[in-house]
PDB file of C-alpha atoms in Angstrom:
ATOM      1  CA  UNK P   1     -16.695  -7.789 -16.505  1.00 84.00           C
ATOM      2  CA  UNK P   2     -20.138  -7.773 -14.267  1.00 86.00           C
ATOM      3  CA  UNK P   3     -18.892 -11.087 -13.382  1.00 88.00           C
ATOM      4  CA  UNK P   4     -15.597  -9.930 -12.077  1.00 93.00           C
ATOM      5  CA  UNK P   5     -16.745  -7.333 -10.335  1.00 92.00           C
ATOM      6  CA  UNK P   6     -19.571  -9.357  -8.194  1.00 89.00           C
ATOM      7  CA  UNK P   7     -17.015 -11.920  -7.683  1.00 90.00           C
ATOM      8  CA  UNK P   8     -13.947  -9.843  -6.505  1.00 92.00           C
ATOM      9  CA  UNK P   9     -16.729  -7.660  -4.195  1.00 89.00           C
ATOM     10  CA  UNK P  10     -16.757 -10.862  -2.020  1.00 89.00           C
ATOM     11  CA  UNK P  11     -15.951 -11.396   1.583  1.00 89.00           C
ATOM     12  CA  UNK P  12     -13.522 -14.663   0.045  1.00 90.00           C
ATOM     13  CA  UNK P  13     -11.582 -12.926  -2.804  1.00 93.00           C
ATOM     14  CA  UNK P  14     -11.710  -9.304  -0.790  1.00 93.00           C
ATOM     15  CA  UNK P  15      -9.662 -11.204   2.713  1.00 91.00           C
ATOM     16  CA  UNK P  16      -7.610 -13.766   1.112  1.00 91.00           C
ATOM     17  CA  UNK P  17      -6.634 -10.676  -0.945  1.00 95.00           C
ATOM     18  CA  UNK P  18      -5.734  -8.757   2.101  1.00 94.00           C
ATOM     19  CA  UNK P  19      -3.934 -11.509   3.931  1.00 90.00           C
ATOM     20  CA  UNK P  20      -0.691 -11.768   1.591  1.00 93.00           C
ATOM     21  CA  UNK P  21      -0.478  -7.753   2.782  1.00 95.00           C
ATOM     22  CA  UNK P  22      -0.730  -8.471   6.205  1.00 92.00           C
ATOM     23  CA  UNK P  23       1.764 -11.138   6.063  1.00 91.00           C
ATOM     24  CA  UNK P  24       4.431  -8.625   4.397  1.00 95.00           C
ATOM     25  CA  UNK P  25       3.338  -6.152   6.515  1.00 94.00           C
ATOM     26  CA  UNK P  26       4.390  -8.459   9.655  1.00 91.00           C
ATOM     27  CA  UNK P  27       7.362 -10.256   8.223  1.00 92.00           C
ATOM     28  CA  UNK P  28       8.502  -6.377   7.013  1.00 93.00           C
ATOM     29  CA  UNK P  29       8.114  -5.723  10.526  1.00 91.00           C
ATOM     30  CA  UNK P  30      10.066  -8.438  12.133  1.00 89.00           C
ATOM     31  CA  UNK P  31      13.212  -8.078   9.231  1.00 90.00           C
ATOM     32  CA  UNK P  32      13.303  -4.056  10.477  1.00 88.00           C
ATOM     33  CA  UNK P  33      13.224  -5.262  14.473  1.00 84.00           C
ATOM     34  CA  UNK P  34      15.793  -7.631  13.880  1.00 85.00           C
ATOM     35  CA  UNK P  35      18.556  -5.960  11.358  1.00 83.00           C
ATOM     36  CA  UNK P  36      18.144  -2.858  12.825  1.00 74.00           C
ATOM     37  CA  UNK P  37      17.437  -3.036  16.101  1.00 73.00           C
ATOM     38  CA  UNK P  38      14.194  -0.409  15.553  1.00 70.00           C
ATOM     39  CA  UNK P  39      10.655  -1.418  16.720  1.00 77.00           C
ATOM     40  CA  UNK P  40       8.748  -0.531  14.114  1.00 82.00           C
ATOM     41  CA  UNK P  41       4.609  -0.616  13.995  1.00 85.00           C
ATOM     42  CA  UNK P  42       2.076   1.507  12.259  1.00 83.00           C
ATOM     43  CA  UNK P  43       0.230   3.134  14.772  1.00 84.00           C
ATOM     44  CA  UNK P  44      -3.318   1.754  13.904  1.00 89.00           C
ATOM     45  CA  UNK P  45      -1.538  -1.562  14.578  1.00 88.00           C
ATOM     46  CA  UNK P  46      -0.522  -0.855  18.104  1.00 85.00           C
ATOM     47  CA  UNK P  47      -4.022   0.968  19.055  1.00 87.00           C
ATOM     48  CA  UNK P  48      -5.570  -2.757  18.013  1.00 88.00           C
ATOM     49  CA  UNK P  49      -2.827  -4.696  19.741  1.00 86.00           C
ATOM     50  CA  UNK P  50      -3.209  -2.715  22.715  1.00 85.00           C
ATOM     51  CA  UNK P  51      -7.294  -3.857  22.185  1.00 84.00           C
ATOM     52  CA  UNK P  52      -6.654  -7.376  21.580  1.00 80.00           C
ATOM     53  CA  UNK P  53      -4.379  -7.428  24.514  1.00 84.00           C
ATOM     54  CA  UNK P  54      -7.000  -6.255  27.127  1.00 84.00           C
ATOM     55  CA  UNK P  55      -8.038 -10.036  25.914  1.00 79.00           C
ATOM     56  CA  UNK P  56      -4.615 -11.859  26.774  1.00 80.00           C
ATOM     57  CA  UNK P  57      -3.616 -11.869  23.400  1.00 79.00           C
ATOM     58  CA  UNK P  58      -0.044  -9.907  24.020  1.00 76.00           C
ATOM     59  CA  UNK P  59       2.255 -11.554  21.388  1.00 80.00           C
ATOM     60  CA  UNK P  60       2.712 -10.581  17.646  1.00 77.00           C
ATOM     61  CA  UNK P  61       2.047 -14.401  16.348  1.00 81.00           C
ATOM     62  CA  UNK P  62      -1.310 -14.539  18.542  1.00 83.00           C
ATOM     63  CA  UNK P  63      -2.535 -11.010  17.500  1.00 82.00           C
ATOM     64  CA  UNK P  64      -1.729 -12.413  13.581  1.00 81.00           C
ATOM     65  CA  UNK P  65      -3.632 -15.996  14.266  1.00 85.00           C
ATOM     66  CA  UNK P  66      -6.581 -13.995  15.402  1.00 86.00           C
ATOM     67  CA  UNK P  67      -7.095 -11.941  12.052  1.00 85.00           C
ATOM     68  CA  UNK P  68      -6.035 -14.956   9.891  1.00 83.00           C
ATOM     69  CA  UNK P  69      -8.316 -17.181  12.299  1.00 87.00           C
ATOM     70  CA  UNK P  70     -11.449 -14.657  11.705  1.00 87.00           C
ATOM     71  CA  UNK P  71     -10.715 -13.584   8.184  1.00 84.00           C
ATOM     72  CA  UNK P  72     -10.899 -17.541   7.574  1.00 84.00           C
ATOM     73  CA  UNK P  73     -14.233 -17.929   9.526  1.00 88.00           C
ATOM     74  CA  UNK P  74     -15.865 -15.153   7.607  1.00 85.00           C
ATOM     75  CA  UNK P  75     -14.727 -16.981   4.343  1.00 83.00           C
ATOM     76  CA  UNK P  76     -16.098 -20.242   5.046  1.00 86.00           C
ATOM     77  CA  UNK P  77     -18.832 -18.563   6.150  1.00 85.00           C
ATOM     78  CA  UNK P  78     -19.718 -17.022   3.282  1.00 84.00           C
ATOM     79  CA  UNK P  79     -18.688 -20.634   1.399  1.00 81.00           C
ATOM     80  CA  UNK P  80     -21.462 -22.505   2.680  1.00 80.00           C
ATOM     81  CA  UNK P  81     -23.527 -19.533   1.784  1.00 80.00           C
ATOM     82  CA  UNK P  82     -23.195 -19.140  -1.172  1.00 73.00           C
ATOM     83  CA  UNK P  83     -21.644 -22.610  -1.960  1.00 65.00           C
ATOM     84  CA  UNK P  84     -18.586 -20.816  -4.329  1.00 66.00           C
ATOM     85  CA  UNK P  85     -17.313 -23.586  -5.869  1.00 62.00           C
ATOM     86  CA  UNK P  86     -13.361 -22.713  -6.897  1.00 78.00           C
ATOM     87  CA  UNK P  87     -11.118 -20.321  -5.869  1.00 85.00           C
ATOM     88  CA  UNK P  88      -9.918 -18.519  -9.417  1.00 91.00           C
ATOM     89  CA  UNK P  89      -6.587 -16.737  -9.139  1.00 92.00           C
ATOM     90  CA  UNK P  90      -7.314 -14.178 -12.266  1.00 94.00           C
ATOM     91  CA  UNK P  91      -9.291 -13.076  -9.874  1.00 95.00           C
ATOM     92  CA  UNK P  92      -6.616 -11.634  -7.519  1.00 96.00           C
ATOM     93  CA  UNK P  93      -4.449 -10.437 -10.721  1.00 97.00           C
ATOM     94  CA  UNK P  94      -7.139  -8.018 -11.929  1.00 97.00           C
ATOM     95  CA  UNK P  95      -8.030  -6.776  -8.062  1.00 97.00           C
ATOM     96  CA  UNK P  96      -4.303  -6.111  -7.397  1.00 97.00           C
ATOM     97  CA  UNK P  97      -3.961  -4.212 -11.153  1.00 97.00           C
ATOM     98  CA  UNK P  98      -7.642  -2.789  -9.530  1.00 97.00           C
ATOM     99  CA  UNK P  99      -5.961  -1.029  -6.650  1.00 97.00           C
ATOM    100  CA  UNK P 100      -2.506  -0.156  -8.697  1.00 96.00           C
ATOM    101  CA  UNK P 101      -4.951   2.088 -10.850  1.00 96.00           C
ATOM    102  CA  UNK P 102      -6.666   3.643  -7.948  1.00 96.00           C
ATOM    103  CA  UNK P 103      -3.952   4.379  -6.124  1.00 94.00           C
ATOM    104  CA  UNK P 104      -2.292   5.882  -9.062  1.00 93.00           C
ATOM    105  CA  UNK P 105      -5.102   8.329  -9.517  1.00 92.00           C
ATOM    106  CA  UNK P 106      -6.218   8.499  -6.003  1.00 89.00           C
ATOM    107  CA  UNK P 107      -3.751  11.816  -4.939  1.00 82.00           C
ATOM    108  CA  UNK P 108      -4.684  13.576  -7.849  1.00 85.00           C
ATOM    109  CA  UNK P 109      -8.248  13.039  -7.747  1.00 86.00           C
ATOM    110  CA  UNK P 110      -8.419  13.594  -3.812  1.00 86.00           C
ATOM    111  CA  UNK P 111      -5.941  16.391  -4.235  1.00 78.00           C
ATOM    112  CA  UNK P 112      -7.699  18.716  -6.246  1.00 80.00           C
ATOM    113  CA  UNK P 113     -11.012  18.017  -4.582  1.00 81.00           C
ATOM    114  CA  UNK P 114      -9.246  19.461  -1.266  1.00 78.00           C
ATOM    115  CA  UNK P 115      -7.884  22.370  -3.220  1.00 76.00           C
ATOM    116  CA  UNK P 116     -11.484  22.765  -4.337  1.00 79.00           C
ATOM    117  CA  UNK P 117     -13.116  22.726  -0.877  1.00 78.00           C
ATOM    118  CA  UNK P 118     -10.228  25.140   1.088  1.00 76.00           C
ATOM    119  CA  UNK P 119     -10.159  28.022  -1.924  1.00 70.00           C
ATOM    120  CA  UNK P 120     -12.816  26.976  -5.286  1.00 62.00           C
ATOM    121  CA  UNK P 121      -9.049  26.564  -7.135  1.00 53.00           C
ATOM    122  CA  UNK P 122      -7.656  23.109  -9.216  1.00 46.00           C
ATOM    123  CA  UNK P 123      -4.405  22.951  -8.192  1.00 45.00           C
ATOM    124  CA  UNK P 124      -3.104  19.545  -7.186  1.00 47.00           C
ATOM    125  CA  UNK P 125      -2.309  18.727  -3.131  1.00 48.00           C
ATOM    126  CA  UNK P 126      -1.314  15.499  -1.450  1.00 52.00           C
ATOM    127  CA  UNK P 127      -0.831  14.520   2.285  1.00 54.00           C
ATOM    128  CA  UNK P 128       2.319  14.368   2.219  1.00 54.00           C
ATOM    129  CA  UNK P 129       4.047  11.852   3.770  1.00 51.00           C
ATOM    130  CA  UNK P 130       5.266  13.580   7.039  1.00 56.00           C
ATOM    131  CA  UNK P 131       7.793  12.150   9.207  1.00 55.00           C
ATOM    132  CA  UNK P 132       7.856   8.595   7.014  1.00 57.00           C
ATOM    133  CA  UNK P 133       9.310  11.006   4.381  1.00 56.00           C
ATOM    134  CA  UNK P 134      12.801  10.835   6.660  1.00 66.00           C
ATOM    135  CA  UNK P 135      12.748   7.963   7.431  1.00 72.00           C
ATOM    136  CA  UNK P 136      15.020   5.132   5.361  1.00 80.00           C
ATOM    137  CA  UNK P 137      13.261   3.658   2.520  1.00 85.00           C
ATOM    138  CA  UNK P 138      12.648   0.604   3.715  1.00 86.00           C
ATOM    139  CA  UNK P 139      11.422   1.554   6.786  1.00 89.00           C
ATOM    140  CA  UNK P 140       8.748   3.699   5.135  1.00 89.00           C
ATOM    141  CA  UNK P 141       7.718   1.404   2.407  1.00 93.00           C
ATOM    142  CA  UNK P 142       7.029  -0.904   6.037  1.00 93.00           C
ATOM    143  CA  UNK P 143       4.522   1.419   7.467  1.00 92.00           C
ATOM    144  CA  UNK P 144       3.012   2.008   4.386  1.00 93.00           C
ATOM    145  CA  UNK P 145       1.734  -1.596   4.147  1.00 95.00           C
ATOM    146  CA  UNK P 146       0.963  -1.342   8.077  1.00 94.00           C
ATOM    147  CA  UNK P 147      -1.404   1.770   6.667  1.00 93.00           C
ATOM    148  CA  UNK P 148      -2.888  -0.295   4.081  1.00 95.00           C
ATOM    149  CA  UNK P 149      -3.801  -3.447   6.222  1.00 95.00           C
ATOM    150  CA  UNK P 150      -4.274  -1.695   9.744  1.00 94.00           C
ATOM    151  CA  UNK P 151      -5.842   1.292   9.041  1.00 95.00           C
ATOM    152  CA  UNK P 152      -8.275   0.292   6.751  1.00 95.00           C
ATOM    153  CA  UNK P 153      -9.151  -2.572   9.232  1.00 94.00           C
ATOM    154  CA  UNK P 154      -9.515   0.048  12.475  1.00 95.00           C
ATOM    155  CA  UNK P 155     -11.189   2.958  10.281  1.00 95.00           C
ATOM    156  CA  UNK P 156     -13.160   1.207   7.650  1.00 94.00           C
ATOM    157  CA  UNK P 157     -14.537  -2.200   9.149  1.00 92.00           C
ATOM    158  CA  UNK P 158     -14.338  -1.390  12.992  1.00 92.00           C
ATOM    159  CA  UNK P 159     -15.339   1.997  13.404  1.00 94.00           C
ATOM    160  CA  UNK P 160     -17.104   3.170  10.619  1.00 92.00           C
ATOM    161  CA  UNK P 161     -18.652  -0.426  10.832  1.00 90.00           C
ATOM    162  CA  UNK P 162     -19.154  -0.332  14.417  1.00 92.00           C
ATOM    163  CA  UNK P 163     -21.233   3.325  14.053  1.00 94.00           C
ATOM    164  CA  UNK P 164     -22.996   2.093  11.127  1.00 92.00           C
ATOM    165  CA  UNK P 165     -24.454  -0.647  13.335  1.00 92.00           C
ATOM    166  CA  UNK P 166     -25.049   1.368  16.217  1.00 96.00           C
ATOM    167  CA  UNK P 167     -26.751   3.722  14.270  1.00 95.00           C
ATOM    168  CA  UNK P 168     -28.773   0.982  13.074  1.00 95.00           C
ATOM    169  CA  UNK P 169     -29.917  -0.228  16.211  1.00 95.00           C
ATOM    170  CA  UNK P 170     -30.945   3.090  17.120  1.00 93.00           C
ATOM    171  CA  UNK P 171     -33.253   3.307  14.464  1.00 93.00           C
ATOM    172  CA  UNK P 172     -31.683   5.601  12.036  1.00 94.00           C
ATOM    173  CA  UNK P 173     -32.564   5.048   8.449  1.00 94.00           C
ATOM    174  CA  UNK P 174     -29.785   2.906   6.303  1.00 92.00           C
ATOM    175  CA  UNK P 175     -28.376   5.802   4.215  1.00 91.00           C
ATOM    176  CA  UNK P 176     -28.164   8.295   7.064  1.00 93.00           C
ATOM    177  CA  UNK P 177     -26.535   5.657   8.972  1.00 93.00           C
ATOM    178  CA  UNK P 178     -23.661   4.772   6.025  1.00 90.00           C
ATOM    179  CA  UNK P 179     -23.302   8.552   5.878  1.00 93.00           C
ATOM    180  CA  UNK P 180     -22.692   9.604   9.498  1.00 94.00           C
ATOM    181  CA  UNK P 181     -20.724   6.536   9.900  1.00 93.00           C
ATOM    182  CA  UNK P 182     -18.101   7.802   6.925  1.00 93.00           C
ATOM    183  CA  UNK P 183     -17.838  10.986   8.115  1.00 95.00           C
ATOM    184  CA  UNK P 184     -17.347  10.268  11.842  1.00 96.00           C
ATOM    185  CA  UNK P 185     -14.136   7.489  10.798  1.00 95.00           C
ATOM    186  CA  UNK P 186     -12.728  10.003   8.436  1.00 95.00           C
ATOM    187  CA  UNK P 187     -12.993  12.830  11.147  1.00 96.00           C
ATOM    188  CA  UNK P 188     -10.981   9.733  13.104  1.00 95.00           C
ATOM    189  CA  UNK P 189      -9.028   8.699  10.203  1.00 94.00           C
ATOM    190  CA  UNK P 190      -7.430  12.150   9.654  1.00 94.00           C
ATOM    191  CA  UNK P 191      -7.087  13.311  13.679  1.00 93.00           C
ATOM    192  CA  UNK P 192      -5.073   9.854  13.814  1.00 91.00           C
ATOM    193  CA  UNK P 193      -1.940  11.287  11.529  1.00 87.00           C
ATOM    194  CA  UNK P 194      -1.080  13.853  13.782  1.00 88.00           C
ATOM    195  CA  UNK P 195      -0.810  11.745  16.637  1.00 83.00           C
ATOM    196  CA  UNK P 196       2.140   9.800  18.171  1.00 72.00           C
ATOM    197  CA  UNK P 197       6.231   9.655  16.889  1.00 68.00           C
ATOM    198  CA  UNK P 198       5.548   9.191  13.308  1.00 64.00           C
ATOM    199  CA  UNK P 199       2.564  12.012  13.490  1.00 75.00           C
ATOM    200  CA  UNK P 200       2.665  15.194  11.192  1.00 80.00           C
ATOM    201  CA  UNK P 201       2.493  18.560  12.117  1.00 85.00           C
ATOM    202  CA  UNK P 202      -0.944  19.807  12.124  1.00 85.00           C
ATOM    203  CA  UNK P 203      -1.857  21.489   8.782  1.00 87.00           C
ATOM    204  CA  UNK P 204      -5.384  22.213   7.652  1.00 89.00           C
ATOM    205  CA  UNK P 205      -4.546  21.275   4.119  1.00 86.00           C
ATOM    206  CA  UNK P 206      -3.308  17.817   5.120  1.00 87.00           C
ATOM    207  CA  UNK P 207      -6.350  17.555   7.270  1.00 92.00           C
ATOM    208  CA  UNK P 208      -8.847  18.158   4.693  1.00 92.00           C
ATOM    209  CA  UNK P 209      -6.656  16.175   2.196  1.00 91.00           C
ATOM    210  CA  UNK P 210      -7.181  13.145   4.548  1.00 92.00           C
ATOM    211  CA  UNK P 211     -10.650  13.700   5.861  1.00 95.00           C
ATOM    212  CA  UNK P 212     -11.669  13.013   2.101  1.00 94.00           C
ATOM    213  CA  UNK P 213      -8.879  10.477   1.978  1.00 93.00           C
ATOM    214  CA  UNK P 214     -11.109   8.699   4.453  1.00 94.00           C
ATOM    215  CA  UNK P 215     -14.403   9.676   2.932  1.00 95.00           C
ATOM    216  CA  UNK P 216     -12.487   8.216  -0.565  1.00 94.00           C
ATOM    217  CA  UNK P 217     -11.326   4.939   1.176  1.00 95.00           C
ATOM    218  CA  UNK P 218     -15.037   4.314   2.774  1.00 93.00           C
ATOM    219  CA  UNK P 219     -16.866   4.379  -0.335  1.00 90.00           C
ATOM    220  CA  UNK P 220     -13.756   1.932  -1.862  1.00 94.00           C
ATOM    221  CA  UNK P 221     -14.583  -0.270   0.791  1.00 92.00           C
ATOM    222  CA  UNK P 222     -18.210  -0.457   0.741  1.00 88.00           C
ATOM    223  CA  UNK P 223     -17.916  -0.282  -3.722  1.00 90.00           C
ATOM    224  CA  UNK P 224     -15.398  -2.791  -3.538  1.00 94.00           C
ATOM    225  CA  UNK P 225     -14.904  -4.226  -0.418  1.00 93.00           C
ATOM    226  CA  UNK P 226     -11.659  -4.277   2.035  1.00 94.00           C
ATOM    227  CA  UNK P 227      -8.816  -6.067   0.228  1.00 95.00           C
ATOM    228  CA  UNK P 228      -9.231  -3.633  -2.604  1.00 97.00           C
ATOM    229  CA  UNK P 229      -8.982  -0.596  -0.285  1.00 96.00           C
ATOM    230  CA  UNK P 230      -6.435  -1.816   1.695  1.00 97.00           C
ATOM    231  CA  UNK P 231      -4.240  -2.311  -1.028  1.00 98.00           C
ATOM    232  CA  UNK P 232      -5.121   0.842  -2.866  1.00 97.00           C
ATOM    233  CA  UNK P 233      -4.365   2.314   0.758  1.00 96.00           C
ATOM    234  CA  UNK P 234      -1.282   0.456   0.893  1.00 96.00           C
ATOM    235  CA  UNK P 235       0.416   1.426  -2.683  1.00 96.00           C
ATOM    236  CA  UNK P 236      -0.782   4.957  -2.865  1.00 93.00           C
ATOM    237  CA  UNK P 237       1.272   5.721   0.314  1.00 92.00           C
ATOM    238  CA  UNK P 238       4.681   3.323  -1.151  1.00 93.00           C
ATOM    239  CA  UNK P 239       3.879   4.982  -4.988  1.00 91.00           C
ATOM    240  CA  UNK P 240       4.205   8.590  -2.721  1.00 88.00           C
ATOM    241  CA  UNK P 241       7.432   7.629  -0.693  1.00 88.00           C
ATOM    242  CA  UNK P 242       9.318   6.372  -4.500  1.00 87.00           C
ATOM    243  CA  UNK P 243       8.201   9.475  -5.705  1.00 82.00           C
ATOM    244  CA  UNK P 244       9.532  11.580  -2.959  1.00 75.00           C
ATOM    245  CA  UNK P 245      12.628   9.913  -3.004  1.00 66.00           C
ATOM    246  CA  UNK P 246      11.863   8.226   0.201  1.00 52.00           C
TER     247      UNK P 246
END
């Protein structure tokens, strides 16, 4: 089990998890454009196109060959490293039944510890699922991957990444750093649902819910790196939409 556990945690296993999501994500994407005429992005997703384009990359194959391009670079990377010598795919089997079980418990979990914070009470909340709640199925179950891969990429490993280097280099101590760095991205993470078409209505219960949804999602990723949280991210919000009858 220690095994396991070291070996999913890696940069390899943890992006060539996350790829197959991104590449549903996309092709989910495209299938929605096409049948029904709807242009249809997760809103993390078009804040980092709109980044990547200030670089000329303007097209949805370029913006996809970049994150395959560096997810592979970080992988080899990491091969010469540490020289891993085969890729073992009971590896991705127990990190996909790894994020099923989190996201399964996540809500409840994150739920009552809202509940907690806004009145000392147990009772169980969720987020909700806003204005993905009306939209059709399929459409939701879409954005829901976008969440997964997208927001976990802009929140997790660019921003609260970003700060925790920043606060690095200005001499803040490690921990403090890691700290100050989760808070700030949830803060971000949270604001960013009430913004745009698809945005809720703004509700300090849902707030609070997903300012520890991002606190919750930052210690995933640095426990058990990003493929993990992105698909815990990713089937807690399509496990919510089935449940509401989305």
């Amino acid at each position: 089990m220690r095994r396991y556990f070291e070996t999913s945690r890696s940069h390899t296993y943890s992006l060539l998890l996350a790829i197959p999501l991104l590449l549903l994500y996309e092709a989910g994407a495209a299938w929605v454009s096409t049948t029904q005429k709807v242009p249809l992005r997760n809103g993390a997703d078009v804040l980092l196109r709109a980044l990547l384009s200030m670089g000329g990359i303007h097209t949805t194959v370029g913006f996809t060959v970049v994150l395959v391009v560096a997810a592979g670079l970080v992988v080899i990377a990491e091969w010469r490293r540490k020289r891993i010598a085969r890729i073992e795919p009971g590896i991705f089997v127990g990190m996909l039944a790894e994020s099923a079980l989190y996201a399964t418990l996540f809500g409840m979990v994150v739920g009552t510890a809202t509940q907690w914070v806004l009145t000392g009470g147990g009772l169980h909340l969720s987020a909700g699922t806003g204005v993905m709640g009306t939209l059709p199925r399929s459409e939701g179950i879409v954005l829901s991957l976008g969440a997964g891969i997208y927001e976990e990429l802009l929140f997790r490993v660019v921003i609260a990444g970003g700060l925790f280097v920043l606060f690095r280099s200005g001499g803040l101590q490690r921990t403090r750093s890691g700290v100050f760095a989760a808070i700030l991205s949830a803060l971000a993470f949270s604001a960013f649902h009430y913004i745009g078409p698809y945005g809720d209505p703004w509700e300090l219960s849902s707030f609070t819910f997903r300012f520890l949804s991002g606190l919750a999602f930052s210690v995933l990723f640095l426990v058990r790196g990003f493929g993990i949280a992105a698909w815990t991210h990713a089937l807690y919000d399509v496990f919510l939409l089935l449940a509401r009858g989305g």
